[in-house]
Amino acid sequence: MVAIDLAATKQVVAVVDHDSRILVRRTFRCAPRQLATAIEWSRTAATAAGFEGIVIACEPTGHRWKTVRDLTAAVGVQMVCVQPIAVARARETEDFTHDKSDDKDALLIARLTTQLHIYLPEHADEQWTRLRHLGVRRSQQLTRRGAAQQQVRDLLEGAWPNALDCAGQPFRSVTWLAAMTVIGCTPDTLTALGGREQAVAWL
């Protein structure tokens, strides 16, 4: 079993047996897309130790694991993933700290894999990848929308609180939002039409 702790330019690769004993360990100074050499080195080390094949394990964080997935598929090697939360919990139970190091994480990934705390990553096709991208984009837009609403609410509560009283749920009211769009979210346009009471009544 081969555990890889992925990073931008430093990859820690540990080859272990079924009891999580480290057979060999090596640090590769390269990008994840250049791990083909490390995979071949791991296969050679496992064969020398008497194993017929290898299984690659890593955390599915960021985008780097997808590169490893493609590399392993190209050379006919099985790949599994270990949930990052499982690694974090294992790190805490190991020494009761949140201390993180590449070598330690590689060993924790290996141990969780031998204990079968793993899952098989799904190889997404073009349509599924696009759908996931749109899902992430939607989540980002909702977050931005919520932040913008809170910012506007904070501003109005301090500068123009009466505007928020014109609707029960102003940010869900199409009429309220349309009125705010027309007047530029400023009372100047309304006060130019008359008094304060008239402006509130107009809303």
PDB file of C-alpha atoms in Angstrom:
ATOM      1  CA  MET A   1       0.000   0.000   0.000  1.00  0.00           C
ATOM      2  CA  VAL A   2       1.339   3.409  -0.998  1.00  0.00           C
ATOM      3  CA  ALA A   3       0.257   6.517   0.925  1.00  0.00           C
ATOM      4  CA  ILE A   4       0.916   9.934  -0.573  1.00  0.00           C
ATOM      5  CA  ASP A   5       0.636  13.237   1.264  1.00  0.00           C
ATOM      6  CA  LEU A   6       0.011  15.708  -1.535  1.00  0.00           C
ATOM      7  CA  ALA A   7       1.226  19.294  -1.675  1.00  0.00           C
ATOM      8  CA  ALA A   8       2.052  21.840  -4.343  1.00  0.00           C
ATOM      9  CA  THR A   9       5.730  21.005  -4.795  1.00  0.00           C
ATOM     10  CA  LYS A  10       6.508  18.363  -2.158  1.00  0.00           C
ATOM     11  CA  GLN A  11       5.055  14.853  -2.126  1.00  0.00           C
ATOM     12  CA  VAL A  12       5.769  12.406   0.700  1.00  0.00           C
ATOM     13  CA  VAL A  13       5.390   8.802  -0.464  1.00  0.00           C
ATOM     14  CA  ALA A  14       5.334   5.925   2.017  1.00  0.00           C
ATOM     15  CA  VAL A  15       5.170   2.259   1.048  1.00  0.00           C
ATOM     16  CA  VAL A  16       3.776   0.146   3.894  1.00  0.00           C
ATOM     17  CA  ASP A  17       2.682  -3.431   4.463  1.00  0.00           C
ATOM     18  CA  HIS A  18      -0.704  -4.677   5.661  1.00  0.00           C
ATOM     19  CA  ASP A  19       0.198  -3.847   9.271  1.00  0.00           C
ATOM     20  CA  SER A  20       1.094  -0.223   8.444  1.00  0.00           C
ATOM     21  CA  ARG A  21       4.800  -0.911   8.880  1.00  0.00           C
ATOM     22  CA  ILE A  22       6.835   1.397   6.680  1.00  0.00           C
ATOM     23  CA  LEU A  23       8.871  -0.463   4.091  1.00  0.00           C
ATOM     24  CA  VAL A  24      10.322   2.597   2.387  1.00  0.00           C
ATOM     25  CA  ARG A  25       9.592   6.292   2.449  1.00  0.00           C
ATOM     26  CA  ARG A  26      10.747   9.055   0.156  1.00  0.00           C
ATOM     27  CA  THR A  27      10.076  12.723  -0.479  1.00  0.00           C
ATOM     28  CA  PHE A  28       9.671  13.823  -4.082  1.00  0.00           C
ATOM     29  CA  ARG A  29      10.228  17.484  -4.913  1.00  0.00           C
ATOM     30  CA  CYS A  30       7.792  17.775  -7.764  1.00  0.00           C
ATOM     31  CA  ALA A  31       4.249  18.743  -8.675  1.00  0.00           C
ATOM     32  CA  PRO A  32       1.470  16.134  -8.437  1.00  0.00           C
ATOM     33  CA  ARG A  33       1.341  15.867 -12.225  1.00  0.00           C
ATOM     34  CA  GLN A  34       4.954  14.626 -12.126  1.00  0.00           C
ATOM     35  CA  LEU A  35       4.285  11.719  -9.766  1.00  0.00           C
ATOM     36  CA  ALA A  36       4.536   9.042 -12.455  1.00  0.00           C
ATOM     37  CA  THR A  37       8.135   8.436 -11.389  1.00  0.00           C
ATOM     38  CA  ALA A  38       7.073   8.114  -7.755  1.00  0.00           C
ATOM     39  CA  ILE A  39       4.367   5.613  -8.648  1.00  0.00           C
ATOM     40  CA  GLU A  40       6.838   3.479 -10.581  1.00  0.00           C
ATOM     41  CA  TRP A  41       9.337   3.731  -7.717  1.00  0.00           C
ATOM     42  CA  SER A  42       6.639   2.605  -5.279  1.00  0.00           C
ATOM     43  CA  ARG A  43       5.712  -0.349  -7.466  1.00  0.00           C
ATOM     44  CA  THR A  44       9.348  -1.422  -7.667  1.00  0.00           C
ATOM     45  CA  ALA A  45       9.771  -1.117  -3.896  1.00  0.00           C
ATOM     46  CA  ALA A  46       6.619  -3.139  -3.237  1.00  0.00           C
ATOM     47  CA  THR A  47       7.709  -5.855  -5.661  1.00  0.00           C
ATOM     48  CA  ALA A  48      11.108  -6.047  -3.971  1.00  0.00           C
ATOM     49  CA  ALA A  49       9.311  -6.546  -0.635  1.00  0.00           C
ATOM     50  CA  GLY A  50       7.358  -9.481  -2.038  1.00  0.00           C
ATOM     51  CA  PHE A  51       4.060  -7.846  -2.981  1.00  0.00           C
ATOM     52  CA  GLU A  52       2.391  -8.425  -6.336  1.00  0.00           C
ATOM     53  CA  GLY A  53       0.957  -4.930  -6.715  1.00  0.00           C
ATOM     54  CA  ILE A  54       0.196  -1.638  -5.020  1.00  0.00           C
ATOM     55  CA  VAL A  55      -2.769   0.513  -4.067  1.00  0.00           C
ATOM     56  CA  ILE A  56      -2.351   4.285  -3.981  1.00  0.00           C
ATOM     57  CA  ALA A  57      -4.064   6.210  -1.160  1.00  0.00           C
ATOM     58  CA  CYS A  58      -4.323   9.957  -0.577  1.00  0.00           C
ATOM     59  CA  GLU A  59      -6.605  12.663   0.767  1.00  0.00           C
ATOM     60  CA  PRO A  60      -9.050  14.139  -1.797  1.00  0.00           C
ATOM     61  CA  THR A  61      -8.253  17.743  -0.932  1.00  0.00           C
ATOM     62  CA  GLY A  62      -8.214  20.474  -3.541  1.00  0.00           C
ATOM     63  CA  HIS A  63      -7.636  19.417  -7.129  1.00  0.00           C
ATOM     64  CA  ARG A  64      -4.316  17.577  -6.821  1.00  0.00           C
ATOM     65  CA  TRP A  65      -5.816  14.178  -6.090  1.00  0.00           C
ATOM     66  CA  LYS A  66      -7.561  14.214  -9.465  1.00  0.00           C
ATOM     67  CA  THR A  67      -4.178  14.406 -11.157  1.00  0.00           C
ATOM     68  CA  VAL A  68      -3.022  11.380  -9.169  1.00  0.00           C
ATOM     69  CA  ARG A  69      -6.226   9.559 -10.094  1.00  0.00           C
ATOM     70  CA  ASP A  70      -5.514  10.081 -13.782  1.00  0.00           C
ATOM     71  CA  LEU A  71      -1.883   8.987 -13.391  1.00  0.00           C
ATOM     72  CA  THR A  72      -2.807   5.786 -11.572  1.00  0.00           C
ATOM     73  CA  ALA A  73      -5.501   4.956 -14.108  1.00  0.00           C
ATOM     74  CA  ALA A  74      -2.977   5.387 -16.926  1.00  0.00           C
ATOM     75  CA  VAL A  75      -0.615   2.776 -15.437  1.00  0.00           C
ATOM     76  CA  GLY A  76      -3.309   0.386 -14.205  1.00  0.00           C
ATOM     77  CA  VAL A  77      -2.926   1.038 -10.473  1.00  0.00           C
ATOM     78  CA  GLN A  78      -5.903   1.160  -8.111  1.00  0.00           C
ATOM     79  CA  MET A  79      -6.412   4.354  -6.136  1.00  0.00           C
ATOM     80  CA  VAL A  80      -8.465   4.938  -2.982  1.00  0.00           C
ATOM     81  CA  CYS A  81      -9.201   8.057  -0.941  1.00  0.00           C
ATOM     82  CA  VAL A  82      -9.191   8.743   2.786  1.00  0.00           C
ATOM     83  CA  GLN A  83     -11.475  11.468   4.098  1.00  0.00           C
ATOM     84  CA  PRO A  84      -9.537  14.518   5.380  1.00  0.00           C
ATOM     85  CA  ILE A  85     -11.697  14.612   8.518  1.00  0.00           C
ATOM     86  CA  ALA A  86     -10.622  11.032   9.291  1.00  0.00           C
ATOM     87  CA  VAL A  87      -6.968  12.037   8.974  1.00  0.00           C
ATOM     88  CA  ALA A  88      -7.544  15.047  11.234  1.00  0.00           C
ATOM     89  CA  ARG A  89      -9.226  12.892  13.888  1.00  0.00           C
ATOM     90  CA  ALA A  90      -6.451  10.307  13.646  1.00  0.00           C
ATOM     91  CA  ARG A  91      -3.882  13.077  14.072  1.00  0.00           C
ATOM     92  CA  GLU A  92      -5.573  14.186  17.294  1.00  0.00           C
ATOM     93  CA  THR A  93      -5.759  10.679  18.742  1.00  0.00           C
ATOM     94  CA  GLU A  94      -2.153   9.989  17.768  1.00  0.00           C
ATOM     95  CA  ASP A  95      -0.569  12.551  20.103  1.00  0.00           C
ATOM     96  CA  PHE A  96      -3.540  14.620  21.343  1.00  0.00           C
ATOM     97  CA  THR A  97      -2.426  17.630  19.289  1.00  0.00           C
ATOM     98  CA  HIS A  98      -3.256  19.238  15.975  1.00  0.00           C
ATOM     99  CA  ASP A  99       0.399  19.020  14.929  1.00  0.00           C
ATOM    100  CA  LYS A 100       0.624  18.476  11.197  1.00  0.00           C
ATOM    101  CA  SER A 101       3.594  17.260   9.185  1.00  0.00           C
ATOM    102  CA  ASP A 102       3.848  15.673   5.761  1.00  0.00           C
ATOM    103  CA  ASP A 103       5.623  12.547   7.006  1.00  0.00           C
ATOM    104  CA  LYS A 104       3.124  12.015   9.817  1.00  0.00           C
ATOM    105  CA  ASP A 105       0.131  12.540   7.537  1.00  0.00           C
ATOM    106  CA  ALA A 106       1.472  10.023   5.032  1.00  0.00           C
ATOM    107  CA  LEU A 107       1.697   7.439   7.805  1.00  0.00           C
ATOM    108  CA  LEU A 108      -1.801   8.281   9.060  1.00  0.00           C
ATOM    109  CA  ILE A 109      -3.192   7.897   5.541  1.00  0.00           C
ATOM    110  CA  ALA A 110      -1.473   4.521   5.301  1.00  0.00           C
ATOM    111  CA  ARG A 111      -2.857   3.377   8.649  1.00  0.00           C
ATOM    112  CA  LEU A 112      -6.415   4.422   7.821  1.00  0.00           C
ATOM    113  CA  THR A 113      -6.155   2.651   4.488  1.00  0.00           C
ATOM    114  CA  THR A 114      -5.052  -0.629   6.039  1.00  0.00           C
ATOM    115  CA  GLN A 115      -8.001  -0.269   8.424  1.00  0.00           C
ATOM    116  CA  LEU A 116     -10.251   0.159   5.367  1.00  0.00           C
ATOM    117  CA  HIS A 117     -11.401   3.687   6.253  1.00  0.00           C
ATOM    118  CA  ILE A 118     -11.433   4.460   2.554  1.00  0.00           C
ATOM    119  CA  TYR A 119     -13.661   4.879  -0.465  1.00  0.00           C
ATOM    120  CA  LEU A 120     -13.215   4.557  -4.202  1.00  0.00           C
ATOM    121  CA  PRO A 121     -13.124   7.938  -5.961  1.00  0.00           C
ATOM    122  CA  GLU A 122     -15.565   8.430  -8.783  1.00  0.00           C
ATOM    123  CA  HIS A 123     -14.120   9.118 -12.198  1.00  0.00           C
ATOM    124  CA  ALA A 124     -16.300  11.978 -13.400  1.00  0.00           C
ATOM    125  CA  ASP A 125     -17.060  12.397 -17.075  1.00  0.00           C
ATOM    126  CA  GLU A 126     -17.304  15.753 -18.831  1.00  0.00           C
ATOM    127  CA  GLN A 127     -20.984  16.325 -18.015  1.00  0.00           C
ATOM    128  CA  TRP A 128     -20.620  15.353 -14.358  1.00  0.00           C
ATOM    129  CA  THR A 129     -17.546  17.549 -13.954  1.00  0.00           C
ATOM    130  CA  ARG A 130     -19.449  20.486 -15.428  1.00  0.00           C
ATOM    131  CA  LEU A 131     -22.383  19.831 -13.102  1.00  0.00           C
ATOM    132  CA  ARG A 132     -20.110  19.802 -10.064  1.00  0.00           C
ATOM    133  CA  HIS A 133     -18.516  23.038 -11.225  1.00  0.00           C
ATOM    134  CA  LEU A 134     -21.939  24.660 -11.515  1.00  0.00           C
ATOM    135  CA  GLY A 135     -22.840  23.400  -8.047  1.00  0.00           C
ATOM    136  CA  VAL A 136     -19.735  25.005  -6.562  1.00  0.00           C
ATOM    137  CA  ARG A 137     -20.470  28.195  -8.480  1.00  0.00           C
ATOM    138  CA  ARG A 138     -24.038  28.268  -7.142  1.00  0.00           C
ATOM    139  CA  SER A 139     -22.785  27.850  -3.585  1.00  0.00           C
ATOM    140  CA  GLN A 140     -20.356  30.733  -4.069  1.00  0.00           C
ATOM    141  CA  GLN A 141     -23.089  32.975  -5.460  1.00  0.00           C
ATOM    142  CA  LEU A 142     -25.394  32.204  -2.527  1.00  0.00           C
ATOM    143  CA  THR A 143     -22.614  33.072  -0.105  1.00  0.00           C
ATOM    144  CA  ARG A 144     -21.926  36.343  -1.895  1.00  0.00           C
ATOM    145  CA  ARG A 145     -25.640  37.145  -1.977  1.00  0.00           C
ATOM    146  CA  GLY A 146     -26.009  36.579   1.747  1.00  0.00           C
ATOM    147  CA  ALA A 147     -22.964  38.722   2.496  1.00  0.00           C
ATOM    148  CA  ALA A 148     -24.248  41.531   0.253  1.00  0.00           C
ATOM    149  CA  GLN A 149     -27.680  41.465   1.886  1.00  0.00           C
ATOM    150  CA  GLN A 150     -26.154  41.665   5.346  1.00  0.00           C
ATOM    151  CA  GLN A 151     -23.950  44.553   4.277  1.00  0.00           C
ATOM    152  CA  VAL A 152     -26.911  46.501   2.887  1.00  0.00           C
ATOM    153  CA  ARG A 153     -28.992  45.723   5.979  1.00  0.00           C
ATOM    154  CA  ASP A 154     -26.234  47.001   8.270  1.00  0.00           C
ATOM    155  CA  LEU A 155     -25.973  50.182   6.208  1.00  0.00           C
ATOM    156  CA  LEU A 156     -29.720  50.838   6.183  1.00  0.00           C
ATOM    157  CA  GLU A 157     -30.115  50.119   9.902  1.00  0.00           C
ATOM    158  CA  GLY A 158     -27.613  52.856  10.613  1.00  0.00           C
ATOM    159  CA  ALA A 159     -28.465  55.387   7.920  1.00  0.00           C
ATOM    160  CA  TRP A 160     -32.094  54.778   6.883  1.00  0.00           C
ATOM    161  CA  PRO A 161     -33.894  52.357   9.262  1.00  0.00           C
ATOM    162  CA  ASN A 162     -37.380  53.337   8.073  1.00  0.00           C
ATOM    163  CA  ALA A 163     -36.681  51.740   4.712  1.00  0.00           C
ATOM    164  CA  LEU A 164     -36.425  48.318   6.343  1.00  0.00           C
ATOM    165  CA  ASP A 165     -39.815  48.804   8.021  1.00  0.00           C
ATOM    166  CA  CYS A 166     -41.616  49.108   4.697  1.00  0.00           C
ATOM    167  CA  ALA A 167     -41.771  45.346   4.201  1.00  0.00           C
ATOM    168  CA  GLY A 168     -41.947  42.367   6.506  1.00  0.00           C
ATOM    169  CA  GLN A 169     -39.060  40.668   4.726  1.00  0.00           C
ATOM    170  CA  PRO A 170     -37.586  43.423   2.592  1.00  0.00           C
ATOM    171  CA  PHE A 171     -34.862  41.381   0.910  1.00  0.00           C
ATOM    172  CA  ARG A 172     -37.457  38.831  -0.230  1.00  0.00           C
ATOM    173  CA  SER A 173     -39.913  41.457  -1.452  1.00  0.00           C
ATOM    174  CA  VAL A 174     -39.754  42.012  -5.203  1.00  0.00           C
ATOM    175  CA  THR A 175     -41.512  45.380  -4.851  1.00  0.00           C
ATOM    176  CA  TRP A 176     -39.122  46.571  -2.145  1.00  0.00           C
ATOM    177  CA  LEU A 177     -36.069  45.486  -4.125  1.00  0.00           C
ATOM    178  CA  ALA A 178     -37.425  47.156  -7.269  1.00  0.00           C
ATOM    179  CA  ALA A 179     -38.051  50.408  -5.383  1.00  0.00           C
ATOM    180  CA  MET A 180     -34.552  50.355  -3.925  1.00  0.00           C
ATOM    181  CA  THR A 181     -33.113  49.753  -7.371  1.00  0.00           C
ATOM    182  CA  VAL A 182     -35.010  52.716  -8.834  1.00  0.00           C
ATOM    183  CA  ILE A 183     -33.969  55.156  -6.119  1.00  0.00           C
ATOM    184  CA  GLY A 184     -30.412  53.835  -5.859  1.00  0.00           C
ATOM    185  CA  CYS A 185     -30.921  52.765  -2.244  1.00  0.00           C
ATOM    186  CA  THR A 186     -30.769  56.380  -1.099  1.00  0.00           C
ATOM    187  CA  PRO A 187     -33.527  58.518   0.465  1.00  0.00           C
ATOM    188  CA  ASP A 188     -32.510  61.605  -1.512  1.00  0.00           C
ATOM    189  CA  THR A 189     -34.723  60.664  -4.450  1.00  0.00           C
ATOM    190  CA  LEU A 190     -37.749  60.266  -2.200  1.00  0.00           C
ATOM    191  CA  THR A 191     -37.164  63.293  -0.018  1.00  0.00           C
ATOM    192  CA  ALA A 192     -37.023  65.397  -3.159  1.00  0.00           C
ATOM    193  CA  LEU A 193     -40.659  64.401  -3.764  1.00  0.00           C
ATOM    194  CA  GLY A 194     -41.895  65.574  -0.369  1.00  0.00           C
ATOM    195  CA  GLY A 195     -41.637  64.997   3.350  1.00  0.00           C
ATOM    196  CA  ARG A 196     -40.420  61.957   5.178  1.00  0.00           C
ATOM    197  CA  GLU A 197     -43.911  60.606   5.821  1.00  0.00           C
ATOM    198  CA  GLN A 198     -44.770  60.903   2.158  1.00  0.00           C
ATOM    199  CA  ALA A 199     -41.606  59.087   1.190  1.00  0.00           C
ATOM    200  CA  VAL A 200     -42.356  56.204   3.548  1.00  0.00           C
ATOM    201  CA  ALA A 201     -45.959  56.061   2.337  1.00  0.00           C
ATOM    202  CA  TRP A 202     -44.746  56.028  -1.260  1.00  0.00           C
ATOM    203  CA  LEU A 203     -42.677  52.961  -0.533  1.00  0.00           C
TER     204      LEU A 203
END
